[in-house]
CSV table of N, CA and C and ligand atoms in Angstrom, one decimal:
chain,number,residue,atom,x,y,z
A,1247,UNK,N,35.9,0.6,2.3
A,1247,UNK,CA,35.1,1.4,2.9
A,1247,UNK,C,34.4,2.1,2.8
A,1248,UNK,N,33.2,2.2,2.5
A,1248,UNK,CA,31.6,2.6,2.0
A,1248,UNK,C,32.0,3.8,2.6
A,1249,UNK,N,31.9,4.8,2.1
A,1249,UNK,CA,31.6,6.3,1.4
A,1249,UNK,C,30.3,6.6,2.1
A,1250,UNK,N,29.0,5.5,2.4
A,1250,UNK,CA,27.7,6.3,2.7
A,1250,UNK,C,27.7,6.2,3.6
A,1251,UNK,N,27.4,7.6,5.1
A,1251,UNK,CA,27.9,7.6,6.2
A,1251,UNK,C,26.8,6.5,6.9
A,1252,UNK,N,25.7,6.6,6.4
A,1252,UNK,CA,24.5,5.7,6.9
A,1252,UNK,C,25.1,4.3,6.8
A,1253,UNK,N,25.6,3.5,5.6
A,1253,UNK,CA,26.2,2.2,5.8
A,1253,UNK,C,27.2,1.8,6.4
A,1254,UNK,N,28.4,3.3,6.6
A,1254,UNK,CA,28.9,3.2,7.8
A,1254,UNK,C,28.5,2.7,9.0
A,1255,UNK,N,27.4,3.2,9.5
A,1255,UNK,CA,26.5,2.8,10.7
A,1255,UNK,C,26.3,1.8,10.7
A,1256,UNK,N,25.3,1.8,9.6
A,1256,UNK,CA,25.2,-0.1,9.8
A,1256,UNK,C,26.2,-0.7,10.2
A,1257,UNK,N,26.9,-0.2,9.5
A,1257,UNK,CA,28.5,-1.5,9.6
A,1257,UNK,C,28.8,-1.1,11.2
A,1258,UNK,N,28.6,-0.3,12.2
A,1258,UNK,CA,29.3,-0.3,13.4
A,1258,UNK,C,30.6,0.6,13.2
A,1259,UNK,N,31.0,1.2,12.2
A,1259,UNK,CA,31.9,1.9,11.9
A,1259,UNK,C,32.1,3.5,12.8
A,1260,UNK,N,30.3,3.9,13.2
A,1260,UNK,CA,30.2,5.2,13.3
A,1260,UNK,C,29.6,5.1,14.4
A,1261,UNK,N,29.3,5.5,16.0
A,1261,UNK,CA,29.2,5.3,16.9
A,1261,UNK,C,27.6,6.3,17.0
A,1262,UNK,N,26.1,5.1,16.8
A,1262,UNK,CA,25.2,6.5,17.3
A,1262,UNK,C,24.6,5.6,18.9
A,1263,UNK,N,23.3,6.4,19.0
A,1263,UNK,CA,22.3,5.9,20.0
A,1263,UNK,C,21.2,5.2,19.1
A,1264,UNK,N,21.5,3.6,19.5
A,1264,UNK,CA,21.0,2.6,18.7
A,1264,UNK,C,19.9,3.0,19.5
A,1265,UNK,N,18.1,2.5,19.2
A,1265,UNK,CA,17.3,1.7,19.6
A,1265,UNK,C,16.6,0.7,19.5
A,1266,UNK,N,17.3,0.2,18.1
A,1266,UNK,CA,16.5,-1.0,17.3
A,1266,UNK,C,17.4,-1.5,16.3
A,1267,UNK,N,17.8,-2.4,16.3
A,1267,UNK,CA,18.6,-3.0,15.2
A,1267,UNK,C,17.6,-4.7,15.3
A,1268,UNK,N,17.4,-4.8,13.1
A,1268,UNK,CA,16.6,-6.1,13.4
A,1268,UNK,C,18.1,-6.8,12.1
A,1269,UNK,N,17.9,-7.8,11.6
A,1269,UNK,CA,18.6,-7.8,9.9
A,1269,UNK,C,18.2,-6.9,8.9
A,1270,UNK,N,17.0,-6.5,8.8
A,1270,UNK,CA,16.3,-5.7,7.7
A,1270,UNK,C,16.9,-4.2,8.0
A,1271,UNK,N,16.7,-3.8,9.8
A,1271,UNK,CA,16.5,-2.3,9.7
A,1271,UNK,C,17.6,-1.9,10.9
A,1272,UNK,N,18.2,-0.5,11.1
A,1272,UNK,CA,18.7,-0.2,12.1
A,1272,UNK,C,17.5,1.4,12.3
A,1273,UNK,N,17.6,1.5,13.6
A,1273,UNK,CA,17.0,2.8,14.1
A,1273,UNK,C,17.5,3.7,15.4
A,1274,UNK,N,18.2,4.8,15.2
A,1274,UNK,CA,19.0,5.9,15.6
A,1274,UNK,C,18.5,7.0,16.0
A,1275,UNK,N,18.9,7.8,17.1
A,1275,UNK,CA,18.3,8.8,17.4
A,1275,UNK,C,19.4,9.6,16.5
A,1276,UNK,N,18.5,10.7,16.6
A,1276,UNK,CA,19.1,11.9,15.1
A,1276,UNK,C,20.2,12.2,16.2
A,1277,UNK,N,21.3,13.4,15.4
A,1277,UNK,CA,22.5,13.7,15.9
A,1277,UNK,C,21.9,15.4,16.2
A,1278,UNK,N,21.4,15.6,15.7
A,1278,UNK,CA,20.3,17.4,15.9
A,1278,UNK,C,18.9,16.9,16.1
A,1279,UNK,N,18.4,16.8,17.1
A,1279,UNK,CA,17.1,16.4,17.2
A,1279,UNK,C,15.9,17.7,17.0
A,1280,UNK,N,15.1,17.5,16.3
A,1280,UNK,CA,14.2,18.6,15.6
A,1280,UNK,C,12.9,17.9,16.7
A,1281,UNK,N,12.6,17.2,17.9
A,1281,UNK,CA,11.8,17.1,18.6
A,1281,UNK,C,12.2,16.3,19.7
A,1282,UNK,N,11.1,16.0,21.0
A,1282,UNK,CA,11.7,15.7,21.6
A,1282,UNK,C,12.3,13.8,21.3
A,1283,UNK,N,11.2,13.4,20.6
A,1283,UNK,CA,12.0,11.5,19.9
A,1283,UNK,C,12.6,12.3,18.4
A,1284,UNK,N,13.2,11.7,18.0
A,1284,UNK,CA,13.9,12.0,16.7
A,1284,UNK,C,14.6,10.8,16.6
A,1285,UNK,N,13.9,10.0,15.9
A,1285,UNK,CA,14.4,8.7,15.4
A,1285,UNK,C,14.6,8.3,13.7
A,1286,UNK,N,15.8,8.0,12.9
A,1286,UNK,CA,15.4,7.8,12.4
A,1286,UNK,C,16.1,5.8,12.3
A,1287,UNK,N,14.9,5.7,11.1
A,1287,UNK,CA,14.7,4.4,10.6
A,1287,UNK,C,15.5,3.9,9.3
A,1288,UNK,N,16.5,3.2,9.4
A,1288,UNK,CA,17.2,3.1,8.0
A,1288,UNK,C,17.0,1.3,7.3
A,1289,UNK,N,16.9,1.5,6.4
A,1289,UNK,CA,17.4,-0.2,5.6
A,1289,UNK,C,19.3,-0.5,5.7
A,1290,UNK,N,19.7,-2.2,6.5
A,1290,UNK,CA,20.6,-1.8,6.3
A,1290,UNK,C,21.2,-1.6,4.9
A,1291,UNK,N,20.6,-2.4,3.8
A,1291,UNK,CA,21.1,-2.1,2.6
A,1291,UNK,C,20.7,-1.3,2.5
A,1292,UNK,N,21.6,-0.6,1.2
A,1292,UNK,CA,21.2,0.1,0.7
A,1292,UNK,C,20.6,1.0,-0.3
A,1293,UNK,N,19.9,1.9,-0.2
A,1293,UNK,CA,19.0,2.1,-1.6
A,1293,UNK,C,19.3,3.8,-1.1
A,1294,UNK,N,19.3,4.8,-2.3
A,1294,UNK,CA,19.3,5.8,-2.0
A,1294,UNK,C,18.4,7.1,-1.6
A,1295,UNK,N,16.9,6.7,-2.3
A,1295,UNK,CA,15.6,7.1,-1.3
A,1295,UNK,C,14.8,6.3,-1.6
A,1296,UNK,N,13.9,7.1,-1.3
A,1296,UNK,CA,12.0,6.2,-1.1
A,1296,UNK,C,11.9,5.6,-2.8
A,1297,UNK,N,12.2,6.2,-3.6
A,1297,UNK,CA,11.6,5.8,-5.5
A,1297,UNK,C,12.6,4.7,-5.6
A,1298,UNK,N,14.3,4.7,-5.1
A,1298,UNK,CA,14.7,3.6,-4.8
A,1298,UNK,C,14.3,2.0,-4.6
A,1299,UNK,N,14.2,2.5,-3.1
A,1299,UNK,CA,13.6,1.6,-2.0
A,1299,UNK,C,11.9,1.0,-2.9
A,1300,UNK,N,11.5,1.9,-2.7
A,1300,UNK,CA,10.0,1.3,-3.3
A,1300,UNK,C,10.3,0.9,-4.5
A,1301,UNK,N,10.9,1.0,-5.6
A,1301,UNK,CA,10.8,0.3,-7.0
A,1301,UNK,C,11.7,-1.2,-6.8
A,1302,UNK,N,13.1,-0.9,-6.1
A,1302,UNK,CA,13.7,-2.5,-6.2
A,1302,UNK,C,12.9,-3.5,-5.0
A,1303,UNK,N,12.2,-2.6,-3.9
A,1303,UNK,CA,11.7,-3.7,-2.6
A,1303,UNK,C,10.8,-2.7,-2.1
A,1304,UNK,N,9.8,-3.3,-2.7
A,1304,UNK,CA,8.9,-2.4,-2.1
A,1304,UNK,C,7.9,-3.6,-0.4
A,1305,UNK,N,8.4,-4.4,-0.1
A,1305,UNK,CA,8.5,-5.5,0.7
A,1305,UNK,C,9.8,-4.3,1.9
A,1306,UNK,N,10.7,-3.9,1.4
A,1306,UNK,CA,11.4,-3.8,2.7
A,1306,UNK,C,11.0,-2.2,2.8
A,1307,UNK,N,10.3,-1.4,1.8
A,1307,UNK,CA,9.6,-0.4,2.3
A,1307,UNK,C,8.8,-0.8,3.1
A,1308,UNK,N,8.2,-1.4,2.9
A,1308,UNK,CA,6.8,-1.7,4.0
A,1308,UNK,C,7.6,-1.7,5.0
A,1309,UNK,N,8.7,-3.1,5.1
A,1309,UNK,CA,9.1,-3.0,6.9
A,1309,UNK,C,9.4,-1.7,7.7
A,1310,UNK,N,10.1,-1.0,6.3
A,1310,UNK,CA,10.4,0.3,7.4
A,1310,UNK,C,10.0,0.8,8.3
A,1311,UNK,N,8.6,1.2,7.2
A,1311,UNK,CA,7.6,2.2,7.9
A,1311,UNK,C,7.1,1.1,9.4
A,1312,UNK,N,6.9,-0.2,9.2
A,1312,UNK,CA,6.9,-0.9,10.2
A,1312,UNK,C,7.5,-0.9,11.5
A,1313,UNK,N,9.0,-1.0,11.3
A,1313,UNK,CA,9.6,-0.7,12.4
A,1313,UNK,C,9.9,0.8,12.9
A,1314,UNK,N,9.4,2.0,12.2
A,1314,UNK,CA,9.4,3.4,12.2
A,1314,UNK,C,8.1,3.2,13.9
A,1315,UNK,N,6.7,2.5,13.6
A,1315,UNK,CA,6.0,2.3,13.9
A,1315,UNK,C,6.2,1.6,15.1
A,1316,UNK,N,6.5,0.6,15.4
A,1316,UNK,CA,7.3,-0.3,16.3
A,1316,UNK,C,7.8,0.8,16.8
A,1317,UNK,N,9.2,1.3,16.7
A,1317,UNK,CA,9.5,2.7,17.5
A,1317,UNK,C,9.0,3.6,18.5
A,1318,UNK,N,8.3,4.4,17.6
A,1318,UNK,CA,7.1,5.2,18.4
A,1318,UNK,C,6.3,4.1,19.3
A,1319,UNK,N,6.1,3.3,19.1
A,1319,UNK,CA,5.4,2.7,19.9
A,1319,UNK,C,5.9,2.4,21.8
A,1320,UNK,N,7.2,1.8,21.6
A,1320,UNK,CA,8.2,1.8,22.3
A,1320,UNK,C,8.6,3.0,22.5
A,1321,UNK,N,8.6,4.5,21.9
A,1321,UNK,CA,9.0,5.8,23.1
A,1321,UNK,C,7.8,5.7,23.4
A,1322,UNK,N,7.0,5.6,23.7
A,1322,UNK,CA,5.4,6.0,24.6
A,1322,UNK,C,4.7,7.1,23.6
A,1323,UNK,N,4.3,6.8,22.1
A,1323,UNK,CA,4.3,7.9,21.2
A,1323,UNK,C,3.0,7.8,21.3
A,1324,UNK,N,1.8,7.2,22.0
A,1324,UNK,CA,1.2,7.4,22.0
A,1324,UNK,C,-0.4,8.0,21.5
A,1325,UNK,N,-0.2,9.3,21.7
A,1325,UNK,CA,-0.9,10.7,21.4
A,1325,UNK,C,-0.7,11.0,19.7
A,1326,UNK,N,0.7,10.0,18.9
A,1326,UNK,CA,0.9,10.7,18.2
A,1326,UNK,C,2.0,11.0,17.5
A,1327,UNK,N,2.4,11.2,16.2
A,1327,UNK,CA,3.6,10.9,15.6
A,1327,UNK,C,3.6,11.2,14.1
A,1328,UNK,N,5.1,12.0,14.1
A,1328,UNK,CA,4.9,12.4,12.3
A,1328,UNK,C,6.4,11.5,12.0
A,1329,UNK,N,5.9,10.7,10.8
A,1329,UNK,CA,7.2,9.5,10.1
A,1329,UNK,C,7.1,10.6,8.7
A,1330,UNK,N,8.8,11.0,8.1
A,1330,UNK,CA,9.2,11.3,7.2
A,1330,UNK,C,10.2,11.4,6.7
A,1331,UNK,N,9.9,11.0,4.9
A,1331,UNK,CA,11.1,10.5,4.2
A,1331,UNK,C,11.0,11.8,2.9
A,1332,UNK,N,12.2,12.5,3.5
A,1332,UNK,CA,13.1,13.4,3.1
A,1332,UNK,C,13.2,13.1,1.3
A,1333,UNK,N,13.1,13.3,0.6
A,1333,UNK,CA,13.7,12.4,-0.9
A,1333,UNK,C,13.9,13.9,-2.4
A,1334,UNK,N,15.3,13.4,-2.5
A,1334,UNK,CA,15.8,14.7,-2.8
A,1334,UNK,C,15.9,16.4,-2.4
A,1335,UNK,N,16.7,16.8,-3.3
A,1335,UNK,CA,17.2,18.3,-3.2
A,1335,UNK,C,15.6,18.9,-2.7
A,1336,UNK,N,14.5,19.2,-3.7
A,1336,UNK,CA,13.6,19.8,-3.2
A,1336,UNK,C,13.1,19.3,-1.9
A,1337,UNK,N,12.7,17.7,-1.8
A,1337,UNK,CA,12.3,17.6,-0.3
A,1337,UNK,C,13.3,17.9,1.0
A,1338,UNK,N,14.5,18.1,0.3
A,1338,UNK,CA,15.3,18.2,2.0
A,1338,UNK,C,16.1,17.7,2.1
A,1339,UNK,N,16.3,16.2,1.6
A,1339,UNK,CA,17.5,15.5,1.5
A,1339,UNK,C,19.1,15.6,2.0
A,1340,UNK,N,19.5,15.6,2.6
A,1340,UNK,CA,20.5,15.6,2.6
A,1340,UNK,C,21.6,14.8,2.6
A,1341,UNK,N,21.1,12.8,3.5
A,1341,UNK,CA,22.2,11.6,3.1
A,1341,UNK,C,21.5,10.5,2.3
A,1342,UNK,N,22.0,10.5,1.7
A,1342,UNK,CA,21.7,9.7,0.5
A,1342,UNK,C,21.6,7.8,0.5
A,1343,UNK,N,21.4,7.8,1.7
A,1343,UNK,CA,20.7,6.6,2.1
A,1343,UNK,C,19.1,6.4,2.4
A,1344,UNK,N,18.1,6.3,1.8
A,1344,UNK,CA,16.8,6.3,2.3
A,1344,UNK,C,16.9,6.3,4.5
A,1345,UNK,N,16.0,7.2,5.1
A,1345,UNK,CA,15.7,7.1,6.0
A,1345,UNK,C,14.3,7.3,6.6
A,1346,UNK,N,13.9,7.3,7.2
A,1346,UNK,CA,12.4,7.6,7.6
A,1346,UNK,C,12.7,8.2,9.5
A,1347,UNK,N,12.3,9.4,9.0
A,1347,UNK,CA,12.5,10.5,10.1
A,1347,UNK,C,11.0,10.1,11.2
A,1348,UNK,N,11.6,9.9,12.4
A,1348,UNK,CA,10.4,9.0,13.4
A,1348,UNK,C,10.3,10.6,14.4
A,1349,UNK,N,9.3,11.3,13.9
A,1349,UNK,CA,9.2,13.1,15.4
A,1349,UNK,C,8.4,12.3,16.2
A,1350,UNK,N,8.3,12.9,17.4
A,1350,UNK,CA,7.0,12.9,18.2
A,1350,UNK,C,8.1,13.4,19.3
A,1351,UNK,N,7.0,13.6,20.5
A,1351,UNK,CA,6.9,14.1,21.9
A,1351,UNK,C,6.1,15.9,21.7
A,1352,UNK,N,6.3,16.4,21.3
A,1352,UNK,CA,5.5,17.1,21.0
A,1352,UNK,C,4.6,17.6,19.6
A,1353,UNK,N,3.5,18.7,19.8
A,1353,UNK,CA,2.6,18.7,18.2
A,1353,UNK,C,3.5,19.7,17.7
A,1354,UNK,N,2.9,18.7,16.3
A,1354,UNK,CA,3.5,19.4,15.4
A,1354,UNK,C,2.6,20.2,14.1
A,1355,UNK,N,3.1,20.6,13.6
A,1355,UNK,CA,2.4,21.9,12.9
A,1355,UNK,C,2.8,21.5,11.2
A,1356,UNK,N,1.3,21.8,10.2
A,1356,UNK,CA,1.5,21.8,9.1
A,1356,UNK,C,1.1,22.9,8.4
A,1357,UNK,N,1.5,23.8,7.4
A,1357,UNK,CA,2.1,22.8,6.4
A,1357,UNK,C,3.7,23.0,7.3
A,1358,UNK,N,4.6,21.9,6.6
A,1358,UNK,CA,6.1,22.4,7.1
A,1358,UNK,C,6.8,23.1,6.2
A,1359,UNK,N,7.8,23.6,6.7
A,1359,UNK,CA,8.9,24.0,6.6
A,1359,UNK,C,9.3,23.5,4.9
B,2776,AMP,P1,17.8,14.5,5.6
B,2776,AMP,O1,18.2,15.9,6.1
B,2776,AMP,O2,16.5,13.7,5.9
B,2776,AMP,O3,18.2,14.1,4.7
B,2776,AMP,O4,18.0,13.7,6.9
B,2776,AMP,C1,19.5,13.9,7.1
B,2776,AMP,C2,19.5,13.1,9.0
B,2776,AMP,O5,20.6,12.4,9.4
B,2776,AMP,C3,19.6,14.8,9.8
B,2776,AMP,O6,18.7,14.9,10.7
B,2776,AMP,C4,21.0,14.2,10.3
B,2776,AMP,O7,21.2,15.3,11.6
B,2776,AMP,C5,21.2,13.5,10.6
B,2776,AMP,N1,22.6,13.0,11.1
B,2776,AMP,C6,23.5,13.3,10.5
B,2776,AMP,N2,24.3,12.4,11.0
B,2776,AMP,C7,23.8,11.5,12.1
B,2776,AMP,C8,24.8,10.9,13.0
B,2776,AMP,N3,26.6,10.7,12.7
B,2776,AMP,N4,24.2,10.3,13.4
B,2776,AMP,C9,22.9,10.4,13.8
B,2776,AMP,N5,22.5,11.2,13.0
B,2776,AMP,C10,22.8,12.2,11.8
């Protein structure tokens, strides 16, 4: 059994509120939402972070962003949204399986914390 939390979610071993699934990507609602819409979009295949996926499979990295924008459209976020890939310790990444946060449903502030 994989020790990676998000690999286990891809495998269906941990229940989530899934909003999209293809052969390549899975999207599900964050367990601790930071906005009215907070969805995580992850590749089914394990890559540790944004650098790993963009170095090894840039097409999949692009498809991850495409999936996030597709979810944004499906969630009705026509007014705008934020897509974030926290990367590494200084980036605030806590789960070592690359994931795009899709945040929307409220006005975002800048700079982020
Ligand atoms: P990050 O801090 O950028 O690595 O983001 C990890 C995200 O995963 C956090 O926003 C967590 O709330 C979220 N998360 C952790 N465990 C789960 C889970 N079982 N289901 C949904 N989201 C989760």
